[in-house]
Amino acid sequence: MIETYFPNVDWAKMWDATVETLYMTGVSTVFTFIIGLALGILLFLTAPGHIWANKLVNLLTGSIVNIFRSIPFIILIILLIPFTKFLIGTIRGPEAAMPALIIGAAPFYGRMVLIALTEIDKGVLEAARSMGAKTSTIIFKVLLPESMPALISGITVTAIALVGYTAMAGIIGAGGLGTLAFLDGFQRSRTDVTLVSTVLILIVVFILQFAGDFAVKKLDKR
């Protein structure tokens, strides 16, 4: 019955493409979370009035974040082709998409981390500093716990953006549902392939949003 409505869809290939999309999204989200968290914390702590206050480091880090955050992703992929080929050895396949996905998303998330940290009550930070807490203690016992709901909300938004990035990366052969929708669907005028690929991408996005919202509600103590 289902073949009647979607005659051109190869379901085995569609499943493989879905797995590739989930793989690219999952791995790049983990690295984006780690790198973005480090960038955000560095921007926060090196700002005037904070523990590591340093105008030069803050300016350089902020500039790097703003530059990479501003480059359209499809252009970033093209710019990073030589770097990707050097690092991965190829510009095709899910692994080849990773450098562009991470470099494109980490600065974006880093800025969201900074926003989350600046919303923490300054009294909490002052209390920790007045008690002689070490920098590591302030980071892991104050900054991260106090901002965790916002951090989870931010990484949810970033992960959803990464799903879209994987689809764009698919246009240049990164694999996943983007490649399938473009090569097997659009270029061969197979509307059903493009439609099913789009629906599966939407399902992934809805699941990520639901999981993120659920986690935020559990962590938010307000």
PDB file of C-alpha atoms in Angstrom:
ATOM      1  CA  MET A   1       0.000   0.000   0.000  1.00  0.00           C
ATOM      2  CA  ILE A   2       2.697   2.485   1.002  1.00  0.00           C
ATOM      3  CA  GLU A   3       4.614   1.776  -2.224  1.00  0.00           C
ATOM      4  CA  THR A   4       1.583   3.024  -4.153  1.00  0.00           C
ATOM      5  CA  TYR A   5       1.879   6.518  -2.690  1.00  0.00           C
ATOM      6  CA  PHE A   6       5.699   6.623  -2.596  1.00  0.00           C
ATOM      7  CA  PRO A   7       6.807   4.580  -5.634  1.00  0.00           C
ATOM      8  CA  ASN A   8      10.303   6.071  -5.873  1.00  0.00           C
ATOM      9  CA  VAL A   9      11.253   5.791  -2.212  1.00  0.00           C
ATOM     10  CA  ASP A  10      13.925   3.219  -1.379  1.00  0.00           C
ATOM     11  CA  TRP A  11      13.124   2.643   2.298  1.00  0.00           C
ATOM     12  CA  ALA A  12      16.445   0.928   3.069  1.00  0.00           C
ATOM     13  CA  LYS A  13      18.313   3.903   1.606  1.00  0.00           C
ATOM     14  CA  MET A  14      15.984   6.282   3.476  1.00  0.00           C
ATOM     15  CA  TRP A  15      16.768   4.514   6.756  1.00  0.00           C
ATOM     16  CA  ASP A  16      20.521   4.682   6.105  1.00  0.00           C
ATOM     17  CA  ALA A  17      20.213   8.400   5.322  1.00  0.00           C
ATOM     18  CA  THR A  18      18.274   8.966   8.558  1.00  0.00           C
ATOM     19  CA  VAL A  19      20.982   7.185  10.561  1.00  0.00           C
ATOM     20  CA  GLU A  20      23.641   9.340   8.880  1.00  0.00           C
ATOM     21  CA  THR A  21      21.706  12.505   9.749  1.00  0.00           C
ATOM     22  CA  LEU A  22      21.338  11.387  13.374  1.00  0.00           C
ATOM     23  CA  TYR A  23      25.051  10.503  13.492  1.00  0.00           C
ATOM     24  CA  MET A  24      26.154  13.878  12.106  1.00  0.00           C
ATOM     25  CA  THR A  25      23.764  15.756  14.384  1.00  0.00           C
ATOM     26  CA  GLY A  26      24.653  13.762  17.501  1.00  0.00           C
ATOM     27  CA  VAL A  27      28.446  13.889  17.175  1.00  0.00           C
ATOM     28  CA  SER A  28      28.545  17.549  16.127  1.00  0.00           C
ATOM     29  CA  THR A  29      26.170  18.498  18.976  1.00  0.00           C
ATOM     30  CA  VAL A  30      28.463  16.874  21.562  1.00  0.00           C
ATOM     31  CA  PHE A  31      31.557  18.683  20.253  1.00  0.00           C
ATOM     32  CA  THR A  32      29.596  21.916  19.845  1.00  0.00           C
ATOM     33  CA  PHE A  33      28.448  21.697  23.469  1.00  0.00           C
ATOM     34  CA  ILE A  34      31.998  21.191  24.754  1.00  0.00           C
ATOM     35  CA  ILE A  35      33.668  23.845  22.583  1.00  0.00           C
ATOM     36  CA  GLY A  36      30.797  26.322  22.874  1.00  0.00           C
ATOM     37  CA  LEU A  37      30.726  25.922  26.644  1.00  0.00           C
ATOM     38  CA  ALA A  38      34.467  26.611  26.823  1.00  0.00           C
ATOM     39  CA  LEU A  39      34.119  29.688  24.589  1.00  0.00           C
ATOM     40  CA  GLY A  40      31.192  31.050  26.574  1.00  0.00           C
ATOM     41  CA  ILE A  41      32.906  30.558  29.936  1.00  0.00           C
ATOM     42  CA  LEU A  42      36.095  32.170  28.597  1.00  0.00           C
ATOM     43  CA  LEU A  43      34.141  35.182  27.308  1.00  0.00           C
ATOM     44  CA  PHE A  44      32.355  35.516  30.647  1.00  0.00           C
ATOM     45  CA  LEU A  45      35.396  35.162  32.908  1.00  0.00           C
ATOM     46  CA  THR A  46      37.624  37.477  30.847  1.00  0.00           C
ATOM     47  CA  ALA A  47      35.022  40.264  30.757  1.00  0.00           C
ATOM     48  CA  PRO A  48      35.711  43.373  32.884  1.00  0.00           C
ATOM     49  CA  GLY A  49      35.021  42.823  36.580  1.00  0.00           C
ATOM     50  CA  HIS A  50      35.375  39.034  36.480  1.00  0.00           C
ATOM     51  CA  ILE A  51      38.033  36.599  37.708  1.00  0.00           C
ATOM     52  CA  TRP A  52      40.160  36.412  34.552  1.00  0.00           C
ATOM     53  CA  ALA A  53      39.430  39.965  33.353  1.00  0.00           C
ATOM     54  CA  ASN A  54      41.554  40.482  30.235  1.00  0.00           C
ATOM     55  CA  LYS A  55      40.488  42.903  27.514  1.00  0.00           C
ATOM     56  CA  LEU A  56      42.761  41.439  24.821  1.00  0.00           C
ATOM     57  CA  VAL A  57      41.702  37.811  25.332  1.00  0.00           C
ATOM     58  CA  ASN A  58      38.058  38.846  25.583  1.00  0.00           C
ATOM     59  CA  LEU A  59      38.305  40.933  22.414  1.00  0.00           C
ATOM     60  CA  LEU A  60      40.062  38.209  20.406  1.00  0.00           C
ATOM     61  CA  THR A  61      37.705  35.449  21.585  1.00  0.00           C
ATOM     62  CA  GLY A  62      34.660  37.634  20.985  1.00  0.00           C
ATOM     63  CA  SER A  63      35.888  38.550  17.502  1.00  0.00           C
ATOM     64  CA  ILE A  64      36.444  34.891  16.552  1.00  0.00           C
ATOM     65  CA  VAL A  65      32.980  33.979  17.825  1.00  0.00           C
ATOM     66  CA  ASN A  66      31.325  36.851  15.963  1.00  0.00           C
ATOM     67  CA  ILE A  67      33.159  36.178  12.690  1.00  0.00           C
ATOM     68  CA  PHE A  68      32.348  32.461  12.468  1.00  0.00           C
ATOM     69  CA  ARG A  69      28.828  33.042  13.775  1.00  0.00           C
ATOM     70  CA  SER A  70      28.177  35.503  10.970  1.00  0.00           C
ATOM     71  CA  ILE A  71      29.357  33.400   8.010  1.00  0.00           C
ATOM     72  CA  PRO A  72      26.440  31.690   6.202  1.00  0.00           C
ATOM     73  CA  PHE A  73      26.828  27.937   6.654  1.00  0.00           C
ATOM     74  CA  ILE A  74      26.848  27.005   2.973  1.00  0.00           C
ATOM     75  CA  ILE A  75      29.708  29.490   2.408  1.00  0.00           C
ATOM     76  CA  LEU A  76      31.541  28.171   5.475  1.00  0.00           C
ATOM     77  CA  ILE A  77      31.426  24.649   4.027  1.00  0.00           C
ATOM     78  CA  ILE A  78      33.063  25.876   0.827  1.00  0.00           C
ATOM     79  CA  LEU A  79      35.705  27.887   2.707  1.00  0.00           C
ATOM     80  CA  LEU A  80      36.584  24.859   4.840  1.00  0.00           C
ATOM     81  CA  ILE A  81      36.957  22.391   1.937  1.00  0.00           C
ATOM     82  CA  PRO A  82      40.813  22.544   1.946  1.00  0.00           C
ATOM     83  CA  PHE A  83      40.906  22.186   5.747  1.00  0.00           C
ATOM     84  CA  THR A  84      38.380  19.328   5.656  1.00  0.00           C
ATOM     85  CA  LYS A  85      40.313  17.507   2.936  1.00  0.00           C
ATOM     86  CA  PHE A  86      43.539  17.900   4.938  1.00  0.00           C
ATOM     87  CA  LEU A  87      41.937  16.745   8.191  1.00  0.00           C
ATOM     88  CA  ILE A  88      39.596  13.984   6.979  1.00  0.00           C
ATOM     89  CA  GLY A  89      41.149  13.092   3.627  1.00  0.00           C
ATOM     90  CA  THR A  90      37.916  13.603   1.693  1.00  0.00           C
ATOM     91  CA  ILE A  91      35.123  16.158   1.309  1.00  0.00           C
ATOM     92  CA  ARG A  92      32.360  13.555   0.984  1.00  0.00           C
ATOM     93  CA  GLY A  93      30.540  11.535   3.601  1.00  0.00           C
ATOM     94  CA  PRO A  94      29.255  12.249   7.141  1.00  0.00           C
ATOM     95  CA  GLU A  95      32.743  12.556   8.664  1.00  0.00           C
ATOM     96  CA  ALA A  96      33.697  15.226   6.133  1.00  0.00           C
ATOM     97  CA  ALA A  97      30.762  17.353   7.280  1.00  0.00           C
ATOM     98  CA  MET A  98      31.900  17.384  10.917  1.00  0.00           C
ATOM     99  CA  PRO A  99      34.494  20.218  10.796  1.00  0.00           C
ATOM    100  CA  ALA A 100      32.059  22.638   9.143  1.00  0.00           C
ATOM    101  CA  LEU A 101      29.175  21.597  11.406  1.00  0.00           C
ATOM    102  CA  ILE A 102      31.210  22.082  14.586  1.00  0.00           C
ATOM    103  CA  ILE A 103      32.982  25.274  13.491  1.00  0.00           C
ATOM    104  CA  GLY A 104      29.674  26.710  12.319  1.00  0.00           C
ATOM    105  CA  ALA A 105      27.686  25.854  15.453  1.00  0.00           C
ATOM    106  CA  ALA A 106      30.180  26.162  18.354  1.00  0.00           C
ATOM    107  CA  PRO A 107      30.535  29.988  18.159  1.00  0.00           C
ATOM    108  CA  PHE A 108      26.743  30.306  17.957  1.00  0.00           C
ATOM    109  CA  TYR A 109      26.338  28.194  21.080  1.00  0.00           C
ATOM    110  CA  GLY A 110      29.249  29.973  22.769  1.00  0.00           C
ATOM    111  CA  ARG A 111      27.336  33.252  22.513  1.00  0.00           C
ATOM    112  CA  MET A 112      24.240  31.583  23.978  1.00  0.00           C
ATOM    113  CA  VAL A 113      26.356  30.271  26.870  1.00  0.00           C
ATOM    114  CA  LEU A 114      27.612  33.791  27.544  1.00  0.00           C
ATOM    115  CA  ILE A 115      24.037  35.116  27.635  1.00  0.00           C
ATOM    116  CA  ALA A 116      23.034  32.345  30.057  1.00  0.00           C
ATOM    117  CA  LEU A 117      25.961  33.092  32.373  1.00  0.00           C
ATOM    118  CA  THR A 118      25.334  36.849  32.430  1.00  0.00           C
ATOM    119  CA  GLU A 119      21.795  36.180  33.677  1.00  0.00           C
ATOM    120  CA  ILE A 120      23.080  34.560  36.880  1.00  0.00           C
ATOM    121  CA  ASP A 121      22.439  36.608  40.011  1.00  0.00           C
ATOM    122  CA  LYS A 122      25.613  38.574  40.728  1.00  0.00           C
ATOM    123  CA  GLY A 123      25.025  38.103  44.455  1.00  0.00           C
ATOM    124  CA  VAL A 124      25.577  34.355  44.089  1.00  0.00           C
ATOM    125  CA  LEU A 125      28.906  34.931  42.351  1.00  0.00           C
ATOM    126  CA  GLU A 126      30.018  37.528  44.910  1.00  0.00           C
ATOM    127  CA  ALA A 127      29.138  35.168  47.763  1.00  0.00           C
ATOM    128  CA  ALA A 128      31.242  32.382  46.226  1.00  0.00           C
ATOM    129  CA  ARG A 129      34.192  34.728  45.657  1.00  0.00           C
ATOM    130  CA  SER A 130      33.981  36.184  49.169  1.00  0.00           C
ATOM    131  CA  MET A 131      34.250  32.682  50.614  1.00  0.00           C
ATOM    132  CA  GLY A 132      37.507  32.199  48.717  1.00  0.00           C
ATOM    133  CA  ALA A 133      36.151  29.669  46.231  1.00  0.00           C
ATOM    134  CA  LYS A 134      38.610  28.575  43.530  1.00  0.00           C
ATOM    135  CA  THR A 135      37.908  29.334  39.888  1.00  0.00           C
ATOM    136  CA  SER A 136      37.161  25.665  39.187  1.00  0.00           C
ATOM    137  CA  THR A 137      34.708  25.618  42.093  1.00  0.00           C
ATOM    138  CA  ILE A 138      32.958  28.749  40.823  1.00  0.00           C
ATOM    139  CA  ILE A 139      32.664  27.230  37.342  1.00  0.00           C
ATOM    140  CA  PHE A 140      31.450  23.759  38.319  1.00  0.00           C
ATOM    141  CA  LYS A 141      29.543  24.567  41.520  1.00  0.00           C
ATOM    142  CA  VAL A 142      28.052  27.972  40.698  1.00  0.00           C
ATOM    143  CA  LEU A 143      28.112  28.960  37.009  1.00  0.00           C
ATOM    144  CA  LEU A 144      27.107  25.654  35.426  1.00  0.00           C
ATOM    145  CA  PRO A 145      24.429  24.572  37.943  1.00  0.00           C
ATOM    146  CA  GLU A 146      22.832  28.041  38.048  1.00  0.00           C
ATOM    147  CA  SER A 147      22.691  28.358  34.267  1.00  0.00           C
ATOM    148  CA  MET A 148      21.948  24.725  33.385  1.00  0.00           C
ATOM    149  CA  PRO A 149      18.317  25.204  32.220  1.00  0.00           C
ATOM    150  CA  ALA A 150      19.410  27.999  29.861  1.00  0.00           C
ATOM    151  CA  LEU A 151      22.391  25.917  28.676  1.00  0.00           C
ATOM    152  CA  ILE A 152      20.136  22.957  27.863  1.00  0.00           C
ATOM    153  CA  SER A 153      17.645  25.226  26.113  1.00  0.00           C
ATOM    154  CA  GLY A 154      20.510  26.719  24.112  1.00  0.00           C
ATOM    155  CA  ILE A 155      21.969  23.383  23.048  1.00  0.00           C
ATOM    156  CA  THR A 156      18.484  22.248  22.018  1.00  0.00           C
ATOM    157  CA  VAL A 157      18.163  25.243  19.692  1.00  0.00           C
ATOM    158  CA  THR A 158      21.699  24.596  18.420  1.00  0.00           C
ATOM    159  CA  ALA A 159      21.030  20.883  17.807  1.00  0.00           C
ATOM    160  CA  ILE A 160      17.935  21.771  15.782  1.00  0.00           C
ATOM    161  CA  ALA A 161      20.011  24.241  13.775  1.00  0.00           C
ATOM    162  CA  LEU A 162      22.566  21.471  13.206  1.00  0.00           C
ATOM    163  CA  VAL A 163      19.858  19.255  11.697  1.00  0.00           C
ATOM    164  CA  GLY A 164      19.312  22.013   9.157  1.00  0.00           C
ATOM    165  CA  TYR A 165      23.058  22.344   8.643  1.00  0.00           C
ATOM    166  CA  THR A 166      23.339  18.607   7.867  1.00  0.00           C
ATOM    167  CA  ALA A 167      20.671  19.024   5.188  1.00  0.00           C
ATOM    168  CA  MET A 168      22.656  21.880   3.610  1.00  0.00           C
ATOM    169  CA  ALA A 169      25.868  19.855   3.863  1.00  0.00           C
ATOM    170  CA  GLY A 170      24.055  17.064   2.038  1.00  0.00           C
ATOM    171  CA  ILE A 171      23.937  19.217  -1.102  1.00  0.00           C
ATOM    172  CA  ILE A 172      27.716  18.824  -1.495  1.00  0.00           C
ATOM    173  CA  GLY A 173      27.627  15.094  -0.758  1.00  0.00           C
ATOM    174  CA  ALA A 174      27.911  14.876   3.029  1.00  0.00           C
ATOM    175  CA  GLY A 175      25.276  12.153   3.125  1.00  0.00           C
ATOM    176  CA  GLY A 176      22.140  11.963   5.209  1.00  0.00           C
ATOM    177  CA  LEU A 177      18.628  13.055   4.371  1.00  0.00           C
ATOM    178  CA  GLY A 178      19.869  16.262   2.745  1.00  0.00           C
ATOM    179  CA  THR A 179      21.836  14.365   0.111  1.00  0.00           C
ATOM    180  CA  LEU A 180      18.935  11.993  -0.495  1.00  0.00           C
ATOM    181  CA  ALA A 181      16.406  14.823  -0.837  1.00  0.00           C
ATOM    182  CA  PHE A 182      18.647  16.751  -3.238  1.00  0.00           C
ATOM    183  CA  LEU A 183      20.234  14.040  -5.385  1.00  0.00           C
ATOM    184  CA  ASP A 184      17.539  11.350  -5.425  1.00  0.00           C
ATOM    185  CA  GLY A 185      14.600  13.691  -4.962  1.00  0.00           C
ATOM    186  CA  PHE A 186      15.069  17.148  -6.444  1.00  0.00           C
ATOM    187  CA  GLN A 187      17.550  16.407  -9.239  1.00  0.00           C
ATOM    188  CA  ARG A 188      15.559  13.381 -10.447  1.00  0.00           C
ATOM    189  CA  SER A 189      12.167  15.099 -10.018  1.00  0.00           C
ATOM    190  CA  ARG A 190      11.074  12.518  -7.447  1.00  0.00           C
ATOM    191  CA  THR A 191       8.782  14.598  -5.274  1.00  0.00           C
ATOM    192  CA  ASP A 192       7.921  11.674  -3.004  1.00  0.00           C
ATOM    193  CA  VAL A 193      11.587  11.166  -2.040  1.00  0.00           C
ATOM    194  CA  THR A 194      11.971  14.845  -1.194  1.00  0.00           C
ATOM    195  CA  LEU A 195       8.698  14.811   0.762  1.00  0.00           C
ATOM    196  CA  VAL A 196       9.572  11.769   2.869  1.00  0.00           C
ATOM    197  CA  SER A 197      13.062  13.129   3.559  1.00  0.00           C
ATOM    198  CA  THR A 198      11.549  16.418   4.714  1.00  0.00           C
ATOM    199  CA  VAL A 199       9.031  14.691   6.969  1.00  0.00           C
ATOM    200  CA  LEU A 200      11.784  12.614   8.586  1.00  0.00           C
ATOM    201  CA  ILE A 201      13.865  15.761   9.196  1.00  0.00           C
ATOM    202  CA  LEU A 202      10.828  17.371  10.825  1.00  0.00           C
ATOM    203  CA  ILE A 203      10.321  14.317  13.047  1.00  0.00           C
ATOM    204  CA  VAL A 204      13.958  14.521  14.198  1.00  0.00           C
ATOM    205  CA  VAL A 205      13.488  18.233  14.973  1.00  0.00           C
ATOM    206  CA  PHE A 206      10.272  17.601  16.931  1.00  0.00           C
ATOM    207  CA  ILE A 207      11.932  14.862  18.990  1.00  0.00           C
ATOM    208  CA  LEU A 208      14.911  17.096  19.794  1.00  0.00           C
ATOM    209  CA  GLN A 209      12.615  19.966  20.796  1.00  0.00           C
ATOM    210  CA  PHE A 210      10.479  17.711  23.000  1.00  0.00           C
ATOM    211  CA  ALA A 211      13.535  16.181  24.696  1.00  0.00           C
ATOM    212  CA  GLY A 212      15.068  19.620  25.245  1.00  0.00           C
ATOM    213  CA  ASP A 213      11.876  21.116  26.691  1.00  0.00           C
ATOM    214  CA  PHE A 214      11.437  18.101  28.977  1.00  0.00           C
ATOM    215  CA  ALA A 215      15.021  18.402  30.276  1.00  0.00           C
ATOM    216  CA  VAL A 216      14.646  22.159  30.887  1.00  0.00           C
ATOM    217  CA  LYS A 217      11.436  21.638  32.894  1.00  0.00           C
ATOM    218  CA  LYS A 218      13.162  19.004  35.042  1.00  0.00           C
ATOM    219  CA  LEU A 219      16.194  21.208  35.707  1.00  0.00           C
ATOM    220  CA  ASP A 220      14.429  24.539  36.188  1.00  0.00           C
ATOM    221  CA  LYS A 221      13.826  24.974  39.937  1.00  0.00           C
ATOM    222  CA  ARG A 222      11.910  28.230  39.638  1.00  0.00           C
TER     223      ARG A 222
END
